[in-house]
């Protein structure tokens, strides 16, 4: 009988689910039966190590096993099967059990007849970590804290006649750090791991924002144009009221020609998004400019090691190629990704093509620091259908075939569309300090350029054409080119008071933008510019600092408080001044400077009603900086202030079946809001606004099999009557375009089956959006929208095939709707002064088939 190999596990713990604000007790093994090789598999001739990453849940069971470093298929499977039977005392933060992920090297040693077998790896404190052992950011328990157990077990001398039966091992555990998201600052502060919900069909990383309650996305510009974001009762445009970040780097673009705060997230590769943090409302001291409705931050990471190549093709000549690679010996923070997309689109003037590359490497700098270098490069071009008049579609006057579908998806102006480029470099140094402190420093540089052409009114605005000529058209070109340099950092000293940790955080931001922003009118024929709307060179410096403190004076009460200070210095060169004024001729350019300052306090109180139920109340002030195009020389730069409050409950159940539910009411008031203006093609100021709203959300997971999330949100946004009390949040004119009801369900089911004796992994996923009627100007309302997307995949060994269907029921829906006056009949047609509905058609049913290869680029051991 062939002898089984001796195995020697050592456990180096990477705590990925602790905040670092209380001491972390690592998991302690209770049962750890050894791996067993099938009789037909030969033992290795030399020592071979399988590096496993285990997820140990709050019940002390191994809920997930991944191979981080392979030693061959047979040894990998033997180690994984054994790991699933291991049991632990769960890791704890204080007295609370927590989920952790650990890296466990399982070393198979050839049987040696008549000789004692020495361990080939040890896990005692101070030993070097195995390859690929990840270190989370932040700080948790003290480095070097070890669990009981001592060195790895020394197995008995193997018998020549019988398989080795190793003793249950003892583990030596070193806590190396912590990177779990901090406790929420409000009920509406969501740390969302994408996880299994990545199976739900999505067009881009932008769609991941739908995992937060009360979020709707709309796009009138095409595949590549930034999404219009509706969140928490705000029409946030393409980013004016939502602060967007990527790994800490801000994405909002100041004084953009298409709208202040414009933020395009199409360049983010969805496969590389590990999680999102969506903070709805200005409640965290670290939130900065544009965080009026909240903040969305994408966190990147690649759990799957090796190379994954995916090729998709589908309806309307859609093609997609993605390549993502994570070196097996590196952590999840090291990866490379490439994404190529192109297609004809589902109707006239909807073609698109874009390409993007993202890469990150995490390097060890000494024993207690990690350096992350991140870069991305992206280019895109897209055509835009623009809007169409409902009356022209109903009367079949559109320049397409007369059938209903052709008219619905038709377009007027083939000159609409855009192009852009983005390049980003970032370096982030994370250091662990004594007593659980941490220090993070980050520097970044961004280069980007965009050009967008659109036409919302046809032939209406060129009221002074040259003598004897017709109107030249209302096509608008927005051009933007800029560079950004920035620094950001935060320091957590790890203080204690009366024997309890008091998490104090100090942070700063420094950002400099130098941009050229310009808007011009173009002729309908040939696209030649004939008038300049504005043309500015803008230089903006934003310096900010914040401090926050969390204290727990009682076991059932936690208080948080903080304040953020921001200063802005604007320098503007205006190249579009008149050549004449009342004093005579003058130069067509002018320079101005302006300065702004604001302080934003935030606070919250959390009451632990039961071990699983908490009541959290939060309040805060936030701000939006000024668009430089609206400034005058030497003024104290105006800015929009937001005051917001929220109260609600959160409930959590841990274990193999994990459930989390939240619900809250909120109220918000903004000193200066914006509403879309068709004459300029962007949002324009309308004065103060206010909101009342509520939401409920829940997510449930069952190991790695089932993941379901659902949410329902209601919000009423109004413009208060002049002189009305600030407390009458219900009264006023309803703001247009903002839906009052939003519902969303995402669900994924995974399983395994056997086909012809072979194991096949499969999954089925569903996404459903329900959008209530949206108010339009002049007391009109849009129709409600109900959309269903489904996807399924099956994997056999390294090969995976999938099929996704978007808009399963082939609903005819309108992605954007407006109500205003226009003239698309031609330059000489008399314009109607009656407002009518305009819309951009939403996508019909679309199929996409995918072939994926999962390759580790390593040869199997014999």
Coordinates of C-alpha atoms in Angstrom, one line a residue, residues 111-698:
X111 CA 7.2 9.5 3.5
X112 CA 10.6 8.6 4.8
X113 CA 11.0 5.0 5.9
X114 CA 12.8 4.5 9.2
X115 CA 13.6 8.2 9.8
X116 CA 12.0 10.9 11.8
X117 CA 10.4 13.5 9.6
X118 CA 11.2 17.1 10.5
X119 CA 8.7 19.9 9.7
X120 CA 9.6 21.9 6.6
X121 CA 7.8 25.0 7.8
X122 CA 7.1 26.5 11.2
X123 CA 4.6 29.1 12.3
X124 CA 6.1 30.3 15.5
X125 CA 6.2 34.0 16.1
X126 CA 8.9 35.8 14.1
X127 CA 8.9 33.3 11.3
X128 CA 8.7 34.6 7.8
X129 CA 5.2 34.6 6.3
X130 CA 4.5 32.1 3.5
X131 CA 4.3 33.5 0.0
X132 CA 1.1 35.3 -0.7
X133 CA 0.2 36.0 2.9
X134 CA -1.9 39.1 2.6
X135 CA -1.7 42.0 5.1
X136 CA -4.8 44.1 5.5
X137 CA -4.6 47.8 5.8
X138 CA -5.1 49.5 9.1
X139 CA -4.4 48.0 12.4
X140 CA -6.0 45.4 14.6
X141 CA -4.4 43.4 17.4
X142 CA -0.7 43.8 18.2
X143 CA 1.7 42.2 15.8
X144 CA 3.2 39.2 17.2
X145 CA 0.3 38.1 19.4
X146 CA 0.0 34.4 19.1
X147 CA -2.5 31.8 20.0
X148 CA -1.9 28.8 22.2
X149 CA -0.3 25.9 20.4
X150 CA 3.4 26.6 19.9
X151 CA 5.2 25.1 17.0
X152 CA 3.7 22.9 14.2
X153 CA 3.1 19.3 15.2
X154 CA 5.9 16.8 14.6
X155 CA 4.3 13.7 13.1
X156 CA 5.3 10.3 14.2
X157 CA 7.7 8.2 12.2
X158 CA 5.8 6.7 9.3
X159 CA 5.3 3.0 9.0
X160 CA 6.6 1.2 6.0
X161 CA 3.5 -0.9 5.8
X162 CA 0.7 1.5 6.6
X163 CA -0.4 5.0 5.6
X164 CA 0.7 7.8 7.9
X165 CA -2.1 9.0 10.1
X166 CA -1.0 12.5 11.2
X167 CA -1.9 13.9 14.6
X168 CA -4.3 16.8 14.7
X169 CA -2.0 19.7 14.3
X170 CA -1.4 22.6 16.6
X171 CA -1.3 26.1 15.1
X172 CA 0.8 29.1 15.7
X173 CA -1.0 32.2 14.8
X174 CA 0.3 35.7 14.2
X175 CA -2.1 38.6 13.9
X176 CA -0.8 40.8 11.2
X177 CA -3.3 43.6 10.9
X178 CA -6.9 44.5 10.2
X179 CA -8.7 45.9 7.2
X180 CA -12.4 45.5 7.9
X181 CA -14.5 48.6 7.1
X182 CA -15.0 50.7 10.2
X183 CA -18.4 50.7 12.0
X184 CA -21.0 52.6 10.0
X185 CA -21.4 56.3 10.9
X186 CA -25.1 56.2 10.0
X187 CA -27.8 53.7 9.1
X188 CA -27.2 54.8 5.5
X189 CA -23.5 54.1 5.6
X190 CA -23.1 50.8 3.6
X191 CA -19.9 48.8 3.2
X192 CA -21.0 46.5 0.4
X193 CA -18.8 43.5 -0.6
X194 CA -19.7 42.6 -4.2
X195 CA -19.1 39.0 -3.6
X196 CA -21.6 36.6 -5.2
X197 CA -23.7 39.5 -6.5
X198 CA -21.1 39.9 -9.2
X199 CA -23.1 37.2 -11.0
X200 CA -26.0 39.6 -11.7
X201 CA -25.7 41.0 -15.2
X202 CA -24.3 44.5 -15.3
X203 CA -23.1 46.7 -18.1
X204 CA -20.3 48.5 -16.2
X205 CA -18.9 49.3 -12.8
X206 CA -21.4 52.1 -12.5
X207 CA -24.2 49.6 -12.1
X208 CA -22.7 48.4 -8.9
X209 CA -24.0 51.6 -7.2
X210 CA -27.5 50.0 -7.5
X211 CA -26.5 47.7 -4.6
X212 CA -27.2 50.7 -2.3
X213 CA -30.8 51.6 -1.6
X214 CA -32.4 54.6 -3.2
X215 CA -30.1 54.7 -6.2
X216 CA -31.2 55.0 -9.9
X217 CA -29.0 55.5 -12.9
X218 CA -30.0 57.1 -16.2
X219 CA -28.0 57.9 -19.3
X220 CA -29.1 60.1 -22.2
X221 CA -25.6 60.3 -23.7
X222 CA -24.7 56.7 -24.7
X223 CA -22.2 54.0 -23.6
X224 CA -19.3 56.1 -22.3
X225 CA -21.1 59.2 -21.2
X226 CA -21.2 59.5 -17.4
X227 CA -24.4 58.2 -15.7
X228 CA -26.9 60.6 -14.2
X229 CA -27.1 59.5 -10.6
X230 CA -30.4 59.8 -8.6
X231 CA -29.7 59.0 -4.9
X232 CA -31.5 59.8 -1.7
X233 CA -34.0 62.1 -3.5
X234 CA -31.3 64.1 -5.3
X235 CA -30.8 64.5 -9.0
X236 CA -27.0 64.4 -8.6
X237 CA -26.4 64.9 -12.3
X238 CA -23.2 63.3 -13.5
X239 CA -21.6 63.8 -10.1
X240 CA -22.4 67.3 -8.8
X241 CA -24.0 66.0 -5.6
X242 CA -22.1 62.7 -5.1
X243 CA -18.5 62.4 -4.2
X244 CA -16.9 59.5 -6.1
X245 CA -13.6 57.9 -5.3
X246 CA -11.5 55.0 -6.5
X247 CA -9.1 53.6 -3.9
X248 CA -9.2 57.0 -2.2
X249 CA -8.6 59.0 -5.4
X250 CA -11.3 61.6 -6.2
X251 CA -13.0 61.2 -9.5
X252 CA -15.2 64.4 -9.6
X253 CA -13.9 66.9 -12.1
X254 CA -14.2 70.6 -11.1
X255 CA -15.8 73.1 -13.4
X256 CA -16.4 70.5 -16.1
X257 CA -18.0 71.9 -19.3
X258 CA -20.8 69.3 -19.0
X259 CA -21.4 70.0 -15.4
X260 CA -19.5 70.9 -12.2
X261 CA -18.4 67.6 -10.6
X262 CA -18.7 65.4 -13.7
X263 CA -17.5 61.9 -12.9
X264 CA -17.2 59.1 -15.4
X265 CA -16.8 55.5 -13.9
X266 CA -16.8 53.6 -17.2
X267 CA -13.1 53.1 -17.0
X268 CA -13.3 51.0 -13.9
X269 CA -13.1 47.2 -14.7
X270 CA -16.0 45.5 -12.9
X271 CA -14.1 42.3 -12.3
X272 CA -11.6 44.2 -10.2
X273 CA -14.1 45.8 -7.9
X274 CA -14.0 44.1 -4.5
X275 CA -16.4 46.3 -2.6
X276 CA -18.1 49.6 -2.4
X277 CA -18.6 52.0 0.5
X278 CA -21.8 54.1 -0.1
X279 CA -22.4 56.8 2.6
X280 CA -25.8 58.3 1.9
X281 CA -25.7 61.8 3.5
X282 CA -22.8 63.9 4.9
X283 CA -22.2 62.0 8.1
X284 CA -18.5 61.0 8.0
X285 CA -15.8 63.5 8.8
X286 CA -13.7 62.3 5.9
X287 CA -16.4 63.2 3.3
X288 CA -15.4 66.3 1.2
X289 CA -16.4 68.3 -1.8
X290 CA -19.5 67.2 -3.7
X291 CA -20.6 64.9 -0.8
X292 CA -24.1 66.6 -0.7
X293 CA -26.2 63.5 -1.2
X294 CA -23.4 61.2 -0.2
X295 CA -20.1 59.5 -1.1
X296 CA -19.4 56.4 -3.2
X297 CA -16.0 54.8 -3.0
X298 CA -14.9 51.8 -5.1
X299 CA -12.3 49.5 -3.5
X300 CA -10.3 47.3 -5.9
X301 CA -9.1 43.8 -5.3
X302 CA -8.9 40.4 -7.1
X303 CA -9.6 37.4 -5.0
X304 CA -9.2 34.9 -7.8
X305 CA -5.5 34.2 -8.5
X306 CA -4.1 33.2 -11.9
X307 CA -5.3 34.4 -15.3
X308 CA -9.0 34.7 -16.2
X309 CA -9.8 35.4 -19.9
X310 CA -13.4 36.2 -20.8
X311 CA -14.8 36.8 -24.3
X312 CA -18.4 37.9 -24.8
X313 CA -20.5 38.6 -27.8
X314 CA -24.1 39.4 -28.1
X315 CA -27.0 41.4 -29.5
X316 CA -26.3 44.4 -31.8
X317 CA -22.7 43.3 -32.5
X318 CA -21.7 43.8 -28.8
X319 CA -18.2 42.4 -28.1
X320 CA -16.3 42.4 -24.8
X321 CA -12.9 41.0 -24.0
X322 CA -11.5 41.0 -20.4
X323 CA -8.2 39.7 -19.1
X324 CA -7.5 39.8 -15.4
X325 CA -4.5 38.3 -13.7
X326 CA -3.5 38.0 -10.1
X327 CA 0.0 36.5 -9.4
X328 CA -0.6 33.4 -7.3
X329 CA 2.2 34.3 -4.9
X330 CA 0.8 37.8 -4.3
X331 CA -2.1 39.2 -2.2
X332 CA -5.5 40.3 -3.6
X333 CA -4.1 43.9 -3.8
X334 CA -1.8 42.9 -6.7
X335 CA -3.5 42.5 -10.1
X336 CA -3.6 43.5 -13.8
X337 CA -6.7 43.9 -15.8
X338 CA -7.5 44.7 -19.4
X339 CA -11.0 45.5 -20.8
X340 CA -12.0 46.1 -24.4
X341 CA -15.6 46.8 -25.4
X342 CA -17.3 47.8 -28.6
X343 CA -20.7 47.5 -30.3
X344 CA -23.2 49.0 -32.7
X345 CA -25.7 49.8 -30.0
X346 CA -29.4 49.0 -30.1
X347 CA -30.4 51.8 -32.5
X348 CA -29.2 54.6 -34.7
X349 CA -26.2 56.6 -33.4
X350 CA -25.5 54.4 -30.4
X351 CA -22.2 52.8 -31.4
X352 CA -19.3 52.7 -28.8
X353 CA -15.8 51.5 -28.4
X354 CA -13.5 51.8 -25.3
X355 CA -10.4 50.2 -23.9
X356 CA -8.9 50.3 -20.4
X357 CA -6.0 48.9 -18.4
X358 CA -5.7 48.8 -14.6
X359 CA -2.8 47.5 -12.6
X360 CA -1.8 47.5 -9.0
X361 CA 1.1 46.0 -7.0
X362 CA 1.5 45.8 -3.2
X363 CA 5.0 45.8 -2.0
X364 CA 6.4 45.2 1.5
X365 CA 8.4 48.1 2.9
X366 CA 9.9 46.8 6.1
X367 CA 8.0 44.6 8.5
X368 CA 5.1 47.0 9.3
X369 CA 4.4 48.9 6.0
X370 CA 3.0 48.2 2.6
X371 CA 3.3 50.3 -0.5
X372 CA 0.5 50.1 -3.1
X373 CA 1.2 51.4 -6.6
X374 CA -1.8 51.8 -8.8
X375 CA -2.3 53.0 -12.4
X376 CA -4.9 53.1 -15.1
X377 CA -5.1 54.2 -18.7
X378 CA -8.4 54.5 -20.6
X379 CA -9.7 55.8 -23.9
X380 CA -13.2 55.8 -25.3
X381 CA -15.4 57.1 -28.1
X382 CA -19.2 56.9 -28.3
X383 CA -22.2 58.1 -30.3
X384 CA -25.2 59.6 -28.6
X385 CA -28.9 59.3 -29.7
X386 CA -29.9 62.4 -27.7
X387 CA -33.6 63.0 -27.0
X388 CA -36.7 62.7 -29.3
X389 CA -40.1 64.4 -29.1
X390 CA -42.8 62.1 -28.1
X391 CA -45.2 63.6 -30.7
X392 CA -42.8 62.9 -33.5
X393 CA -42.6 59.2 -32.4
X394 CA -46.4 58.8 -32.1
X395 CA -47.0 60.4 -35.5
X396 CA -44.1 58.4 -37.1
X397 CA -42.2 61.5 -38.2
X398 CA -38.8 60.3 -37.1
X399 CA -36.2 59.7 -39.9
X400 CA -36.4 55.9 -39.6
X401 CA -38.7 53.1 -40.8
X402 CA -42.4 53.7 -39.9
X403 CA -42.9 50.7 -37.6
X404 CA -43.3 51.4 -33.9
X405 CA -40.0 49.9 -32.8
X406 CA -37.9 51.8 -35.4
X407 CA -39.6 55.1 -34.5
X408 CA -39.1 54.5 -30.7
X409 CA -35.4 53.8 -31.0
X410 CA -34.7 56.5 -33.7
X411 CA -32.5 59.6 -33.4
X412 CA -32.5 63.1 -35.0
X413 CA -28.9 64.3 -34.9
X414 CA -26.0 62.0 -35.9
X415 CA -23.4 64.6 -34.8
X416 CA -24.0 63.8 -31.1
X417 CA -21.6 61.8 -29.1
X418 CA -18.2 62.1 -27.4
X419 CA -14.7 60.9 -26.7
X420 CA -12.3 61.0 -23.8
X421 CA -9.1 59.8 -22.3
X422 CA -8.0 59.3 -18.7
X423 CA -4.7 58.4 -17.1
X424 CA -4.2 57.9 -13.4
X425 CA -1.2 57.1 -11.1
X426 CA -1.4 56.6 -7.4
X427 CA 1.0 55.6 -4.6
X428 CA -0.3 54.7 -1.2
X429 CA 1.9 53.8 1.9
X430 CA 0.2 52.1 4.8
X431 CA 2.0 51.7 8.0
X432 CA 1.1 50.0 11.3
X433 CA 2.2 51.7 14.4
X434 CA 2.6 50.6 18.0
X435 CA -0.5 50.2 20.2
X436 CA -2.6 49.5 17.2
X437 CA -2.1 52.8 15.4
X438 CA -1.8 53.3 11.7
X439 CA -0.7 55.9 9.2
X440 CA -1.7 56.2 5.6
X441 CA -0.1 58.5 3.0
X442 CA -1.3 58.7 -0.6
X443 CA -0.2 60.8 -3.6
X444 CA -1.8 60.8 -7.1
X445 CA -1.8 62.4 -10.5
X446 CA -4.7 62.4 -13.0
X447 CA -4.7 63.5 -16.7
X448 CA -8.0 63.5 -18.6
X449 CA -9.7 65.0 -21.6
X450 CA -13.3 64.8 -22.8
X451 CA -15.3 66.2 -25.7
X452 CA -19.1 65.8 -25.6
X453 CA -21.6 67.0 -28.3
X454 CA -25.4 67.0 -27.7
X455 CA -28.5 68.8 -28.8
X456 CA -31.6 69.0 -26.6
X457 CA -33.7 71.6 -28.5
X458 CA -33.0 71.3 -32.2
X459 CA -33.3 74.7 -33.9
X460 CA -34.5 77.1 -31.2
X461 CA -31.7 79.0 -29.6
X462 CA -29.8 80.6 -32.5
X463 CA -31.9 83.7 -32.4
X464 CA -29.4 86.0 -34.2
X465 CA -28.1 84.2 -37.2
X466 CA -26.2 86.2 -39.9
X467 CA -28.5 88.2 -42.2
X468 CA -30.4 86.1 -44.6
X469 CA -29.4 82.8 -43.0
X470 CA -31.5 80.3 -41.2
X471 CA -30.9 79.1 -37.6
X472 CA -27.6 77.2 -37.5
X473 CA -28.7 74.6 -34.8
X474 CA -28.4 74.2 -31.1
X475 CA -25.8 71.5 -31.0
X476 CA -23.4 72.2 -28.1
X477 CA -19.9 71.0 -27.7
X478 CA -18.4 70.7 -24.2
X479 CA -14.6 70.4 -24.1
X480 CA -12.6 69.7 -21.0
X481 CA -8.8 69.0 -20.6
X482 CA -7.1 69.0 -17.2
X483 CA -4.6 67.6 -14.8
X484 CA -4.9 67.0 -11.1
X485 CA -2.2 66.6 -8.4
X486 CA -3.2 65.5 -5.0
X487 CA -2.1 64.3 -1.5
X488 CA -4.2 62.7 1.2
X489 CA -3.4 61.0 4.5
X490 CA -4.9 59.9 7.8
X491 CA -3.4 59.1 11.1
X492 CA -4.9 56.9 13.8
X493 CA -2.7 57.0 17.0
X494 CA -4.3 54.1 18.8
X495 CA -5.1 55.9 22.0
X496 CA -6.6 54.4 25.1
X497 CA -8.5 56.0 27.9
X498 CA -9.6 54.3 31.1
X499 CA -8.5 51.0 29.7
X500 CA -10.6 51.3 26.5
X501 CA -9.4 52.2 23.0
X502 CA -10.6 55.6 21.8
X503 CA -10.4 55.7 18.0
X504 CA -9.2 59.1 17.1
X505 CA -8.6 59.8 13.4
X506 CA -6.9 62.8 11.9
X507 CA -6.8 63.4 8.1
X508 CA -5.9 65.9 5.5
X509 CA -6.4 66.4 1.7
X510 CA -4.6 68.6 -0.8
X511 CA -5.7 68.9 -4.4
X512 CA -4.7 71.1 -7.2
X513 CA -6.6 71.2 -10.6
X514 CA -5.5 73.0 -13.7
X515 CA -8.1 72.7 -16.4
X516 CA -9.4 74.2 -19.6
X517 CA -13.2 74.1 -19.9
X518 CA -15.1 75.4 -22.9
X519 CA -18.6 75.3 -24.4
X520 CA -19.4 76.2 -28.0
X521 CA -22.4 76.1 -30.3
X522 CA -22.0 74.0 -33.5
X523 CA -23.6 74.3 -36.9
X524 CA -26.1 71.6 -37.7
X525 CA -24.3 71.0 -41.0
X526 CA -20.7 70.0 -40.7
X527 CA -20.4 70.6 -36.9
X528 CA -18.4 73.8 -37.3
X529 CA -18.4 76.0 -34.2
X530 CA -20.1 79.4 -34.6
X531 CA -20.4 80.8 -31.1
X532 CA -18.7 80.4 -27.7
X533 CA -20.8 80.1 -24.6
X534 CA -17.8 80.1 -22.2
X535 CA -14.1 79.5 -22.4
X536 CA -12.1 79.4 -19.1
X537 CA -8.7 78.3 -17.9
X538 CA -9.4 77.3 -14.2
X539 CA -6.9 76.7 -11.4
X540 CA -8.3 75.4 -8.2
X541 CA -6.5 74.5 -4.9
X542 CA -8.5 72.6 -2.2
X543 CA -6.9 72.2 1.2
X544 CA -8.8 70.4 3.8
X545 CA -8.4 68.7 7.2
X546 CA -10.7 66.6 9.4
X547 CA -10.7 65.0 12.9
X548 CA -13.1 62.4 14.2
X549 CA -13.4 60.6 17.6
X550 CA -15.5 57.6 18.6
X551 CA -16.0 56.9 22.3
X552 CA -18.1 54.4 24.2
X553 CA -18.9 55.8 27.7
X554 CA -21.3 52.9 28.3
X555 CA -21.4 49.4 27.0
X556 CA -24.6 50.1 25.2
X557 CA -23.8 53.6 23.9
X558 CA -21.3 54.7 21.3
X559 CA -20.8 58.4 20.4
X560 CA -19.0 59.7 17.3
X561 CA -18.1 63.3 16.5
X562 CA -16.0 65.1 14.0
X563 CA -15.5 68.2 11.9
X564 CA -14.0 68.9 8.5
X565 CA -12.5 72.2 7.3
X566 CA -12.1 73.0 3.6
X567 CA -10.6 76.0 1.8
X568 CA -10.7 76.7 -1.9
X569 CA -8.7 79.2 -3.9
X570 CA -9.9 79.8 -7.5
X571 CA -8.0 81.4 -10.3
X572 CA -9.9 81.9 -13.6
X573 CA -8.7 83.2 -17.0
X574 CA -11.9 84.0 -18.9
X575 CA -11.2 84.1 -22.7
X576 CA -14.8 84.9 -23.8
X577 CA -15.3 88.5 -22.6
X578 CA -16.9 91.0 -25.0
X579 CA -14.7 93.1 -27.2
X580 CA -16.7 96.2 -26.5
X581 CA -18.2 97.7 -23.3
X582 CA -19.7 101.2 -22.5
X583 CA -16.2 102.7 -22.3
X584 CA -15.1 101.5 -25.7
X585 CA -13.0 98.6 -27.1
X586 CA -11.5 96.1 -24.7
X587 CA -9.6 92.8 -24.8
X588 CA -11.7 89.6 -24.9
X589 CA -10.0 88.1 -21.9
X590 CA -10.0 88.7 -18.1
X591 CA -8.6 87.2 -15.0
X592 CA -10.1 86.8 -11.6
X593 CA -9.5 85.1 -8.2
X594 CA -11.8 84.0 -5.5
X595 CA -11.6 82.3 -2.1
X596 CA -14.0 80.1 -0.2
X597 CA -14.0 78.4 3.3
X598 CA -16.4 76.2 5.1
X599 CA -16.6 74.0 8.2
X600 CA -18.7 70.9 8.4
X601 CA -19.4 69.3 11.8
X602 CA -20.8 65.7 11.9
X603 CA -22.0 63.6 14.8
X604 CA -23.9 60.4 15.6
X605 CA -25.1 58.3 18.5
X606 CA -25.5 54.5 18.5
X607 CA -27.6 52.7 21.1
X608 CA -27.2 48.9 21.3
X609 CA -30.7 47.8 22.2
X610 CA -29.9 44.1 22.0
X611 CA -26.8 42.2 20.9
X612 CA -28.2 42.2 17.4
X613 CA -30.3 45.4 17.2
X614 CA -28.9 48.9 17.2
X615 CA -30.5 52.3 16.9
X616 CA -28.3 54.9 15.2
X617 CA -29.0 58.6 14.8
X618 CA -26.8 60.9 12.8
X619 CA -26.6 64.5 11.7
X620 CA -24.1 66.5 9.7
X621 CA -23.4 69.5 7.5
X622 CA -21.8 69.2 4.0
X623 CA -20.9 71.4 1.1
X624 CA -20.5 71.7 -2.6
X625 CA -17.8 74.0 -4.0
X626 CA -18.5 76.7 -6.6
X627 CA -18.4 76.2 -10.4
X628 CA -15.6 78.6 -11.4
X629 CA -17.6 79.8 -14.4
X630 CA -20.1 81.5 -11.9
X631 CA -17.5 83.4 -9.9
X632 CA -16.6 87.1 -9.9
X633 CA -13.3 88.7 -8.9
X634 CA -12.2 88.9 -5.3
X635 CA -15.5 87.5 -3.9
X636 CA -15.8 85.2 -1.0
X637 CA -16.7 82.2 -3.1
X638 CA -20.3 81.0 -2.6
X639 CA -20.9 77.4 -2.0
X640 CA -23.9 75.2 -1.4
X641 CA -24.5 74.0 2.2
X642 CA -26.4 70.9 3.1
X643 CA -27.9 70.0 6.5
X644 CA -29.0 66.4 6.9
X645 CA -30.3 64.2 9.7
X646 CA -31.2 60.5 9.9
X647 CA -32.4 58.0 12.4
X648 CA -33.1 54.3 12.1
X649 CA -32.4 50.7 13.1
X650 CA -30.0 48.0 12.1
X651 CA -30.2 44.3 12.8
X652 CA -27.7 41.6 12.1
X653 CA -27.6 37.8 12.5
X654 CA -24.2 36.0 12.0
X655 CA -23.5 32.4 11.2
X656 CA -23.7 30.1 8.2
X657 CA -27.0 31.9 7.4
X658 CA -26.1 35.6 7.7
X659 CA -28.7 38.3 7.6
X660 CA -28.5 42.1 7.9
X661 CA -31.4 44.5 7.7
X662 CA -31.6 48.3 8.0
X663 CA -34.2 51.0 7.9
X664 CA -34.2 54.7 8.5
X665 CA -35.9 58.1 8.0
X666 CA -34.0 61.1 6.9
X667 CA -34.5 64.8 6.2
X668 CA -32.2 67.1 4.1
X669 CA -32.1 70.8 3.2
X670 CA -29.7 72.3 0.6
X671 CA -29.1 76.1 0.3
X672 CA -28.5 76.0 -3.5
X673 CA -29.8 73.2 -5.8
X674 CA -29.8 72.6 -9.5
X675 CA -32.3 71.4 -12.1
X676 CA -31.7 70.4 -15.7
X677 CA -31.9 73.2 -18.2
X678 CA -32.4 72.1 -21.8
X679 CA -31.2 75.4 -23.2
X680 CA -27.6 74.8 -22.0
X681 CA -27.8 71.0 -21.7
X682 CA -26.7 71.0 -18.0
X683 CA -28.1 71.5 -14.5
X684 CA -28.6 75.2 -13.5
X685 CA -29.2 76.7 -10.1
X686 CA -32.8 77.1 -8.8
X687 CA -32.3 78.0 -5.1
X688 CA -32.9 76.1 -1.9
X689 CA -34.4 72.6 -1.8
X690 CA -35.5 70.1 0.8
X691 CA -36.2 66.4 1.1
X692 CA -38.0 63.8 3.3
X693 CA -37.4 60.2 2.8
X694 CA -37.0 56.6 4.2
X695 CA -35.5 53.3 3.1
X696 CA -35.3 49.7 4.1
X697 CA -32.7 47.2 2.9
X698 CA -31.8 43.6 3.7

